[in-house]
Coordinates of C-alpha atoms in Angstrom, one line a residue:
M54 CA -0.1 -0.3 -0.7
S55 CA 1.3 3.4 -1.1
D56 CA -0.2 7.4 -0.6
S57 CA 1.4 9.6 -2.5
Y58 CA 1.9 13.9 -1.9
D59 CA 3.5 16.5 -2.9
V60 CA 5.2 16.6 0.9
V61 CA 5.6 14.3 3.4
I62 CA 6.4 15.1 6.8
A63 CA 8.1 12.3 9.8
G64 CA 7.0 13.5 13.2
A65 CA 4.4 15.8 14.3
G66 CA 5.5 18.4 17.6
H67 CA 5.0 21.7 16.6
N68 CA 7.2 22.6 14.7
A69 CA 6.4 20.5 12.0
L70 CA 2.9 20.6 12.4
I71 CA 4.3 24.9 11.9
T72 CA 5.9 24.0 8.3
G73 CA 3.4 21.5 7.1
S74 CA 0.3 24.7 7.6
Y75 CA 2.6 26.8 5.5
L76 CA 3.0 24.5 3.0
A77 CA -0.5 23.4 3.1
K78 CA -1.4 27.4 3.4
A79 CA 0.7 27.2 0.0
G80 CA -1.1 25.0 -1.8
L81 CA 0.5 21.4 -1.5
S82 CA -0.4 18.1 -0.7
V83 CA 1.3 17.1 2.3
C84 CA 1.1 14.0 4.8
I85 CA 2.3 14.2 8.8
V86 CA 3.2 11.0 10.2
E87 CA 3.0 10.7 13.4
R88 CA 3.3 8.4 15.6
K89 CA 1.9 8.4 18.4
E90 CA -1.8 9.0 18.3
K91 CA -2.3 12.2 18.6
A92 CA 0.2 15.6 16.9
G93 CA 2.0 17.6 19.1
G94 CA 5.4 16.3 20.9
S95 CA 6.1 17.7 23.8
V96 CA 3.2 20.7 23.4
A97 CA 0.4 19.0 24.6
T98 CA -1.7 19.3 27.3
T99 CA -4.2 16.5 29.1
E100 CA -6.7 15.3 31.7
D101 CA -5.6 12.1 32.0
F102 CA -2.8 12.4 34.3
T103 CA -4.8 13.9 37.5
G104 CA -8.3 13.4 37.0
A105 CA -11.6 14.9 34.8
G106 CA -11.6 18.6 34.3
F107 CA -7.9 19.5 35.7
H108 CA -5.9 20.7 31.9
Q109 CA -2.1 19.4 33.1
D110 CA 0.3 20.3 30.6
V111 CA 2.6 17.4 30.2
C112 CA 6.0 19.2 29.3
S113 CA 5.6 22.8 28.3
V114 CA 3.8 25.5 30.6
S115 CA 4.8 29.2 28.8
H116 CA 5.5 30.2 25.3
S117 CA 7.6 33.2 25.8
M118 CA 9.8 32.7 23.1
L119 CA 7.1 31.6 20.6
M120 CA 5.2 35.6 21.7
G121 CA 7.9 37.4 19.9
N122 CA 8.2 35.1 16.6
P123 CA 6.1 36.7 13.4
L124 CA 4.0 33.4 13.1
I125 CA 2.2 35.3 16.5
R126 CA 2.4 38.7 16.0
N127 CA 1.3 39.0 12.1
D128 CA -0.8 36.0 13.0
E129 CA 1.1 34.8 9.7
L130 CA -1.3 31.2 9.6
E131 CA -4.4 33.2 11.3
L132 CA -4.5 30.8 14.2
F133 CA -5.5 34.1 16.4
S134 CA -8.5 35.2 13.6
R135 CA -9.4 31.6 12.3
F136 CA -8.9 29.1 14.8
G137 CA -9.0 30.2 18.2
L138 CA -6.0 30.4 19.5
E139 CA -5.3 33.0 22.4
Y140 CA -2.8 33.6 24.9
A141 CA -3.0 35.5 28.2
N142 CA 0.0 37.0 29.8
P143 CA -0.3 37.2 33.8
E144 CA 0.9 40.4 35.7
K145 CA 2.2 38.8 38.5
M146 CA 5.0 36.1 36.4
T147 CA 7.2 35.0 39.3
V148 CA 8.2 35.3 43.0
L149 CA 11.3 33.3 44.3
Y150 CA 11.2 32.5 48.4
F151 CA 14.6 32.9 50.2
D152 CA 15.7 30.3 52.7
D153 CA 16.2 33.2 54.8
D154 CA 12.5 34.2 53.9
T155 CA 12.6 37.3 52.2
H156 CA 11.3 37.3 48.5
L157 CA 11.7 38.7 45.5
E158 CA 8.8 39.6 42.8
F159 CA 8.9 39.1 38.9
W160 CA 5.7 41.0 37.6
S161 CA 4.7 41.2 33.7
D162 CA 5.9 45.4 34.2
L163 CA 9.3 46.0 34.4
D164 CA 9.0 48.8 36.5
R165 CA 7.2 46.8 39.3
T166 CA 10.1 44.0 39.5
C167 CA 12.2 46.6 39.7
A168 CA 10.4 47.8 43.0
S169 CA 10.8 44.6 44.0
M170 CA 14.1 44.0 43.3
A171 CA 15.0 47.4 45.6
K172 CA 13.5 46.3 49.1
I173 CA 16.6 43.9 48.4
S174 CA 19.3 46.1 47.2
P175 CA 18.4 50.2 44.9
K176 CA 21.4 49.8 43.3
D177 CA 20.4 46.6 42.1
A178 CA 16.9 47.6 40.7
E179 CA 18.5 50.2 38.6
N180 CA 21.3 48.2 37.0
F181 CA 18.6 46.0 36.2
R182 CA 16.5 48.1 34.8
R183 CA 19.4 49.5 32.6
F184 CA 20.3 46.1 32.0
C185 CA 16.8 45.4 30.1
T186 CA 16.7 48.7 28.5
Q187 CA 20.1 48.0 26.6
V188 CA 19.2 44.7 25.8
D189 CA 15.9 46.0 24.5
Q190 CA 17.4 48.1 22.0
T191 CA 18.9 45.1 20.4
M192 CA 16.1 42.9 20.2
D193 CA 14.8 43.8 16.5
M194 CA 18.1 42.5 15.6
L195 CA 18.1 39.2 17.8
V196 CA 14.2 38.6 16.8
M197 CA 15.0 38.3 13.7
G198 CA 18.3 36.5 14.1
M199 CA 16.0 33.7 15.5
Y200 CA 13.2 34.0 13.2
S201 CA 15.2 33.9 10.0
V202 CA 17.3 31.3 8.2
P203 CA 20.8 31.8 10.6
P204 CA 24.3 32.1 7.6
S205 CA 27.0 30.2 8.1
T206 CA 29.8 30.2 11.3
G207 CA 32.6 32.0 9.4
M208 CA 29.5 34.8 7.8
Q209 CA 27.7 34.9 11.4
A210 CA 31.3 35.6 12.9
M211 CA 32.0 38.0 10.0
M212 CA 29.1 40.0 10.5
M213 CA 28.8 39.9 14.4
D214 CA 32.3 41.1 14.1
S215 CA 31.0 44.4 12.0
T216 CA 29.4 46.7 14.8
P217 CA 30.0 46.5 18.1
E218 CA 26.7 45.2 18.7
G219 CA 27.6 42.2 17.1
Q220 CA 30.9 41.4 18.8
E221 CA 29.5 42.1 22.4
M222 CA 27.0 38.9 21.5
M223 CA 30.0 37.4 20.4
R224 CA 31.7 37.8 23.4
L225 CA 27.9 37.5 25.7
Q226 CA 28.1 33.3 23.5
A227 CA 31.9 32.4 25.2
I228 CA 31.1 33.2 29.0
S229 CA 28.9 32.1 31.6
A230 CA 25.5 33.4 32.3
W231 CA 26.8 33.7 35.9
D232 CA 29.8 35.9 34.6
L233 CA 27.1 38.2 32.8
I234 CA 24.8 38.4 35.9
C235 CA 28.0 39.8 38.5
E236 CA 28.7 42.4 35.7
W237 CA 25.3 43.6 36.4
I238 CA 24.0 42.8 39.8
E239 CA 26.5 42.6 43.0
N240 CA 24.0 41.4 45.5
P241 CA 24.2 37.2 45.7
K242 CA 20.3 36.8 46.3
I243 CA 19.6 38.5 43.6
R244 CA 22.5 37.0 41.2
I245 CA 20.8 33.8 42.6
A246 CA 17.7 34.7 41.5
L247 CA 18.5 35.5 37.7
A248 CA 20.6 32.8 37.1
R249 CA 18.2 30.3 37.7
Y250 CA 15.8 32.0 34.6
A251 CA 19.2 31.4 32.9
S252 CA 18.8 27.6 34.1
E253 CA 16.1 27.1 32.6
A254 CA 18.0 26.4 29.2
M255 CA 18.8 23.4 31.5
L256 CA 22.2 24.2 32.1
N257 CA 24.9 25.4 34.3
P258 CA 24.6 28.8 34.9
F259 CA 28.3 28.8 36.2
D260 CA 30.0 26.5 33.2
N261 CA 31.2 29.2 30.0
G262 CA 29.5 29.1 26.9
T263 CA 25.5 29.9 28.4
G264 CA 26.0 33.7 29.1
F265 CA 23.1 34.3 25.8
G266 CA 20.7 32.3 27.5
F267 CA 20.7 34.8 30.5
Y268 CA 21.5 37.5 28.0
V269 CA 17.7 37.6 26.1
I270 CA 15.5 35.4 28.3
L271 CA 13.8 38.2 30.8
P272 CA 14.2 41.9 28.5
Y273 CA 12.7 38.7 25.4
M274 CA 9.4 38.4 28.0
Y275 CA 9.5 42.2 29.0
R276 CA 9.0 42.7 25.3
F277 CA 6.6 39.7 24.1
G278 CA 5.1 38.6 27.2
T279 CA 4.9 35.3 29.2
G280 CA 2.6 33.5 26.7
I281 CA 0.0 31.4 28.9
C282 CA -1.7 29.8 25.9
I283 CA -5.6 29.3 27.0
G284 CA -6.7 26.1 27.4
G285 CA -3.7 24.0 28.2
S286 CA -0.5 24.6 25.8
G287 CA -1.7 21.5 24.2
A288 CA -4.4 24.4 22.4
L289 CA -1.3 25.6 20.3
A290 CA -1.4 22.2 18.5
K291 CA -5.1 22.1 18.3
S292 CA -4.7 24.8 16.5
L293 CA -1.9 24.4 14.5
E294 CA -4.0 20.7 13.6
R295 CA -6.9 22.7 13.0
C296 CA -4.9 25.1 9.8
F297 CA -3.0 22.4 8.7
T298 CA -6.5 20.3 8.0
A299 CA -8.6 23.3 7.1
H300 CA -5.9 23.2 4.3
G301 CA -6.4 20.4 3.2
G302 CA -3.2 18.5 5.0
V303 CA -3.4 14.9 6.2
I304 CA -2.5 13.5 9.4
R305 CA -1.5 10.2 10.0
L306 CA -1.5 9.1 13.5
N307 CA -0.2 5.9 15.1
S308 CA 2.2 5.9 12.2
E309 CA 5.5 4.4 13.1
V310 CA 8.6 6.1 10.5
Q311 CA 10.9 3.2 10.0
E312 CA 13.5 4.7 7.2
I313 CA 13.4 8.3 5.0
L314 CA 12.8 6.2 1.2
I315 CA 15.3 6.8 -0.8
E316 CA 15.5 6.3 -4.8
N317 CA 18.2 7.6 -7.2
G318 CA 20.4 9.4 -4.5
E319 CA 17.0 11.8 -3.2
A320 CA 14.5 11.1 -0.2
K321 CA 11.5 10.3 -2.1
G322 CA 9.2 9.3 0.9
L323 CA 8.6 7.5 3.7
T324 CA 8.6 3.8 4.9
L325 CA 6.7 2.8 8.2
V326 CA 7.2 0.4 11.1
N327 CA 4.3 -1.7 9.3
G328 CA 6.1 -1.4 6.2
E329 CA 3.6 1.0 4.0
T330 CA 5.5 3.7 2.0
I331 CA 4.0 6.7 1.7
R332 CA 5.6 8.8 -1.2
A333 CA 6.6 12.3 -1.7
S334 CA 7.7 14.1 -5.1
K335 CA 8.9 17.3 -3.8
A336 CA 10.3 17.2 -0.5
V337 CA 10.5 15.1 2.5
V338 CA 10.6 16.9 6.5
A339 CA 12.2 15.3 9.5
G340 CA 10.4 17.2 12.0
L341 CA 12.2 14.3 14.5
H342 CA 15.3 14.8 16.5
V343 CA 19.0 14.6 14.1
A344 CA 20.4 11.6 15.9
Q345 CA 17.5 9.8 15.4
I346 CA 17.6 10.0 11.0
F347 CA 21.3 9.8 11.4
P348 CA 22.3 6.7 10.7
H349 CA 19.9 4.9 11.5
M350 CA 16.5 6.2 9.0
V351 CA 19.0 6.1 6.5
P352 CA 20.7 3.1 5.7
G353 CA 23.4 3.0 3.2
F354 CA 23.0 6.3 2.1
E355 CA 26.6 7.2 2.5
L356 CA 26.6 11.0 4.1
P357 CA 29.9 14.0 3.8
A358 CA 32.8 12.7 5.9
G359 CA 32.7 13.7 9.3
F360 CA 29.2 14.1 9.5
Q361 CA 27.4 11.2 12.1
H362 CA 31.2 12.0 13.9
R363 CA 29.9 15.4 14.6
V364 CA 26.3 13.7 15.8
D365 CA 27.6 11.3 17.6
T366 CA 29.7 13.5 19.8
L367 CA 26.8 15.9 20.2
K368 CA 26.6 17.4 23.8
Y369 CA 22.9 17.3 26.0
A370 CA 21.9 19.4 28.3
D371 CA 23.3 19.3 32.5
F372 CA 20.0 17.4 33.5
Q373 CA 16.5 16.9 32.5
P374 CA 13.0 18.4 33.8
M375 CA 11.1 15.8 36.8
T376 CA 7.3 16.5 37.1
V377 CA 4.7 15.8 39.6
H378 CA 0.6 17.2 39.1
L379 CA -1.6 17.6 41.2
S380 CA -5.0 18.4 41.7
L381 CA -6.3 20.1 44.3
N382 CA -9.7 20.3 46.0
E383 CA -8.9 24.0 46.6
P384 CA -6.0 25.9 45.3
L385 CA -2.4 26.4 47.4
D386 CA -2.7 29.1 50.5
F387 CA 1.3 29.6 50.8
K388 CA 2.5 30.2 54.7
Y389 CA 4.5 33.5 53.2
G390 CA 1.4 35.2 52.6
N391 CA 1.1 39.1 50.9
G392 CA -1.1 37.2 47.8
I393 CA 2.2 35.5 46.9
E394 CA -0.9 32.5 46.4
D395 CA -2.1 33.8 42.8
Y396 CA 1.6 34.1 41.5
F397 CA 1.6 32.3 37.9
W398 CA 4.9 30.6 39.3
V399 CA 6.5 30.1 43.0
E400 CA 9.9 28.8 43.6
R401 CA 11.5 28.0 46.1
C402 CA 15.4 29.4 46.7
H403 CA 18.9 29.5 47.5
S404 CA 20.2 32.2 49.7
D405 CA 24.3 31.0 49.1
V406 CA 26.0 31.1 46.2
E407 CA 28.7 28.4 47.5
E408 CA 25.5 25.7 48.1
F409 CA 23.8 26.9 44.6
R410 CA 26.7 26.2 43.0
R411 CA 27.2 22.7 44.3
G412 CA 23.3 21.9 44.1
F413 CA 24.0 22.3 39.9
Q414 CA 27.2 20.2 40.1
N415 CA 25.4 18.1 42.1
L416 CA 23.3 17.2 39.0
Q417 CA 26.0 17.2 36.4
Y418 CA 27.0 14.7 38.8
G419 CA 24.0 12.2 38.0
I420 CA 23.4 12.8 42.0
P421 CA 19.6 13.4 42.9
D422 CA 19.2 17.1 44.0
R423 CA 15.8 18.9 45.2
N424 CA 16.6 22.3 45.7
F425 CA 15.5 22.9 42.4
A426 CA 11.7 23.3 41.9
C427 CA 9.5 25.3 40.9
W428 CA 5.4 25.3 41.6
V429 CA 4.0 26.3 37.8
Q430 CA -0.2 27.1 38.9
Q431 CA -1.4 27.3 35.0
F432 CA -5.0 28.0 36.4
R433 CA -4.0 31.2 37.8
A434 CA -3.6 32.4 34.5
D435 CA -6.1 30.9 32.8
P436 CA -9.3 29.3 35.1
S437 CA -10.2 26.8 32.2
R438 CA -8.3 24.6 33.4
V439 CA -9.2 23.5 36.4
P440 CA -13.5 23.1 37.8
E441 CA -14.6 26.1 39.2
G442 CA -13.5 26.5 43.5
K443 CA -10.6 23.6 42.6
G444 CA -6.6 24.0 42.2
Q445 CA -3.8 22.2 40.8
V446 CA 0.4 22.6 40.9
H447 CA 2.8 21.5 38.5
I448 CA 5.5 20.9 40.2
Y449 CA 8.7 21.2 38.1
A450 CA 12.2 20.3 39.1
F451 CA 15.7 19.7 37.8
M452 CA 16.6 16.3 37.9
P453 CA 20.3 14.1 36.2
L454 CA 19.0 11.5 33.8
D455 CA 21.8 9.5 33.9
L456 CA 22.0 8.7 37.9
K457 CA 25.5 8.1 39.1
D458 CA 24.0 5.2 41.4
G459 CA 22.3 2.7 39.0
G460 CA 22.0 5.3 35.9
R461 CA 19.3 6.1 34.2
E462 CA 16.9 2.9 34.5
K463 CA 17.2 2.9 38.8
W464 CA 14.4 5.8 38.1
D465 CA 11.4 2.6 37.7
E466 CA 12.5 2.1 41.0
I467 CA 13.2 5.4 42.8
G468 CA 10.7 7.9 41.1
A469 CA 7.7 7.6 42.8
E470 CA 10.2 8.4 46.3
V471 CA 11.6 11.2 44.6
A472 CA 7.7 12.3 43.8
Q473 CA 6.8 11.9 47.5
G474 CA 9.5 14.2 48.2
F475 CA 8.7 17.0 46.1
I476 CA 5.7 17.2 48.2
D477 CA 6.5 16.5 50.8
D478 CA 9.0 20.3 50.5
L479 CA 5.8 21.9 48.9
R480 CA 4.3 20.7 51.7
A481 CA 6.0 22.6 54.1
Q482 CA 5.9 25.7 52.3
A483 CA 1.3 25.9 51.8
T484 CA -0.6 25.7 54.9
N485 CA -3.7 23.4 53.5
L486 CA -1.6 20.8 51.0
T487 CA -3.2 18.1 53.4
D488 CA -4.1 14.9 52.1
D489 CA -7.7 15.6 51.9
N490 CA -6.7 18.3 49.7
I491 CA -5.0 16.0 47.3
I492 CA -7.0 14.7 45.2
E493 CA -4.9 13.1 42.3
T494 CA -0.9 12.5 41.9
H495 CA 0.8 11.8 38.4
F496 CA 4.4 12.3 38.2
M497 CA 6.6 11.9 35.3
T498 CA 10.5 11.6 36.3
P499 CA 13.5 12.0 33.7
L500 CA 13.0 8.7 31.6
D501 CA 9.5 9.1 31.3
I502 CA 9.5 11.9 29.9
T503 CA 12.4 10.4 27.1
R504 CA 10.2 8.0 26.6
Y505 CA 7.3 10.5 26.3
N506 CA 8.7 11.7 23.7
T507 CA 11.9 9.9 22.1
S508 CA 12.9 13.1 20.0
L509 CA 13.5 14.5 23.5
V510 CA 17.6 12.0 22.6
N511 CA 19.1 12.3 25.8
G512 CA 15.7 13.7 28.2
D513 CA 17.4 16.8 26.3
I514 CA 13.7 19.9 26.3
Q515 CA 16.2 21.8 23.8
H516 CA 17.5 18.4 21.6
I517 CA 20.6 18.9 22.0
G518 CA 22.1 21.7 24.7
F519 CA 21.7 25.1 24.5
F520 CA 26.0 25.6 24.7
S521 CA 27.7 28.5 22.1
W522 CA 29.3 26.1 19.8
Q523 CA 25.9 23.9 19.4
L524 CA 23.6 27.6 18.6
G525 CA 23.1 29.4 15.3
G526 CA 24.8 27.9 11.7
N527 CA 26.6 25.4 14.5
R528 CA 23.2 24.1 14.8
P529 CA 22.6 20.0 14.0
V530 CA 26.0 20.2 13.4
P531 CA 28.3 22.7 11.5
G532 CA 28.3 23.0 7.7
W533 CA 24.1 21.9 8.3
S534 CA 22.8 24.4 9.4
Q535 CA 20.0 25.6 6.9
Y536 CA 17.2 22.8 7.3
R537 CA 18.9 21.2 4.4
M538 CA 20.4 18.0 4.9
P539 CA 22.9 15.9 3.2
V540 CA 20.5 13.6 1.5
P541 CA 19.5 15.6 -1.1
K542 CA 15.7 16.8 -1.1
L543 CA 15.3 16.1 2.7
Y544 CA 14.3 18.6 4.6
M545 CA 14.7 18.8 9.0
T546 CA 12.6 21.2 11.3
A547 CA 12.2 21.1 14.8
G548 CA 15.0 21.7 18.2
S549 CA 17.9 20.0 16.3
T550 CA 18.1 23.4 13.9
H551 CA 18.2 27.1 14.8
P552 CA 16.9 28.2 16.9
G553 CA 17.2 25.7 18.9
G554 CA 14.0 23.9 20.9
G555 CA 11.6 24.4 23.7
V556 CA 8.2 26.1 21.9
T557 CA 9.7 28.8 19.4
G558 CA 8.0 27.8 16.5
G559 CA 11.3 29.0 15.0
P560 CA 12.5 25.7 13.4
G561 CA 9.2 25.1 11.6
R562 CA 9.1 29.1 9.8
N563 CA 12.2 29.0 8.9
A564 CA 13.0 25.1 7.3
V565 CA 9.4 26.2 5.7
Q566 CA 10.9 29.3 4.0
V567 CA 14.5 27.3 2.5
I568 CA 11.6 24.9 1.0
M569 CA 9.8 26.9 -0.9
E570 CA 12.7 29.0 -1.5
D571 CA 13.8 25.5 -3.2
L572 CA 10.5 24.4 -5.0
G573 CA 10.1 28.0 -6.3
L574 CA 6.8 29.1 -4.1
D575 CA 6.3 32.5 -2.4
F576 CA 7.1 33.1 1.2
E577 CA 6.3 36.5 1.9
K578 CA 2.9 36.2 -0.4
V579 CA 2.1 32.9 1.4
S580 CA 2.8 34.0 4.8
S581 CA 0.5 37.9 4.8
N582 CA -3.3 37.0 5.1

């Protein structure tokens, strides 16, 4: 049995859905093939975890980096105007409580954030404002770089070296996030709070090559918003699916890809595990991890010298996520008071730099450390997530996938114990997390998350570690950053490509520009409504 389309896409993550939607809107016949029972990849929301009426995000909880994408800002696929997508941007973003019970509030408003920071250090509050203002002046350049096809590494270096702003970007890519923070901030607690933001890229902020991640994250959110998807993170995938099918696209679920079909030296379709072939006359797109494709899905194809070695030696993130979901009879009441319970994101934070640094080292050595946990309450921004009067919490924590004692398979033995530890830790911070308040619980260890989405190779939610030498023109590997792969007519999207993983939509929108250029189609015409 064989079907035929203009373009076939392997994997139905949000980037693949974006690529497919632009292509279908351009009038091509497109089929997306997905191994799971629903599209969206890690952009997913379910009621299966903690009971009917409680919409729990499986992985991603906010889409802040997506908010700057022209896809969203210009509604290029009519996701807002036609296909039901909605976002909220809560005023109360994050509150961090330190070991000494002082706290620091991050608002969507920079002035209110600085006012909170000034209670700890007036000088640092003013310096943080200057930092955000300085970054904002380069924001248009940064956004253009994220949502454009990256130049080669050499060309990128030449371009950046030609201006003072570009030279600063090059410096920031080399230094650590901690060093950058220390250039602006003096107070240890504020330094630690900002470093926690930097670590959200799943990197130790004390390591060199991590500076750029911190540089952009907070000023970006002040410019574009937090991006809490109404109805759950998976509502983004659903709106993209509606867009794709409205333009004639076909999604094949429960269909696992085994190989890229190669004929006469070109990609010509996909072969499924069940033996079925889905052919493509114009292009094949892989919305998967680069290590899933090469060499396993292109057997017998002679790859360029050094290509496979670069794939095999990719450096993955320093640590991985673990999640615990709770549905509650009533919302959490944190012991701190002062409206803290209303925040979208509540976090217990170190006060001592040495302990903070040692915690990251524990994770890198494979030692579980429960001191990096956030308590996320999506329903504070989106009440539709829970039944009226009820509450929920999504505990999002850093953990090592590969444990020093027992390796990754050990998680099947200790996962429940570690999850209960996180619940007990939260119980100590809330006045009402009693047994009768908890309706249901669900947890996912780093190993569970890797099993849930096999494209998160080694549990890396960015696909490839967000280190300076694996960004831009070096992603997924040097020489192959422009979405065209060594197999003719085979293209890549998803987190292995620029600008990386997480929910940005950048790989999806960037890849389709290259594909449409090769097919003689006008992306500007298709993307304008």
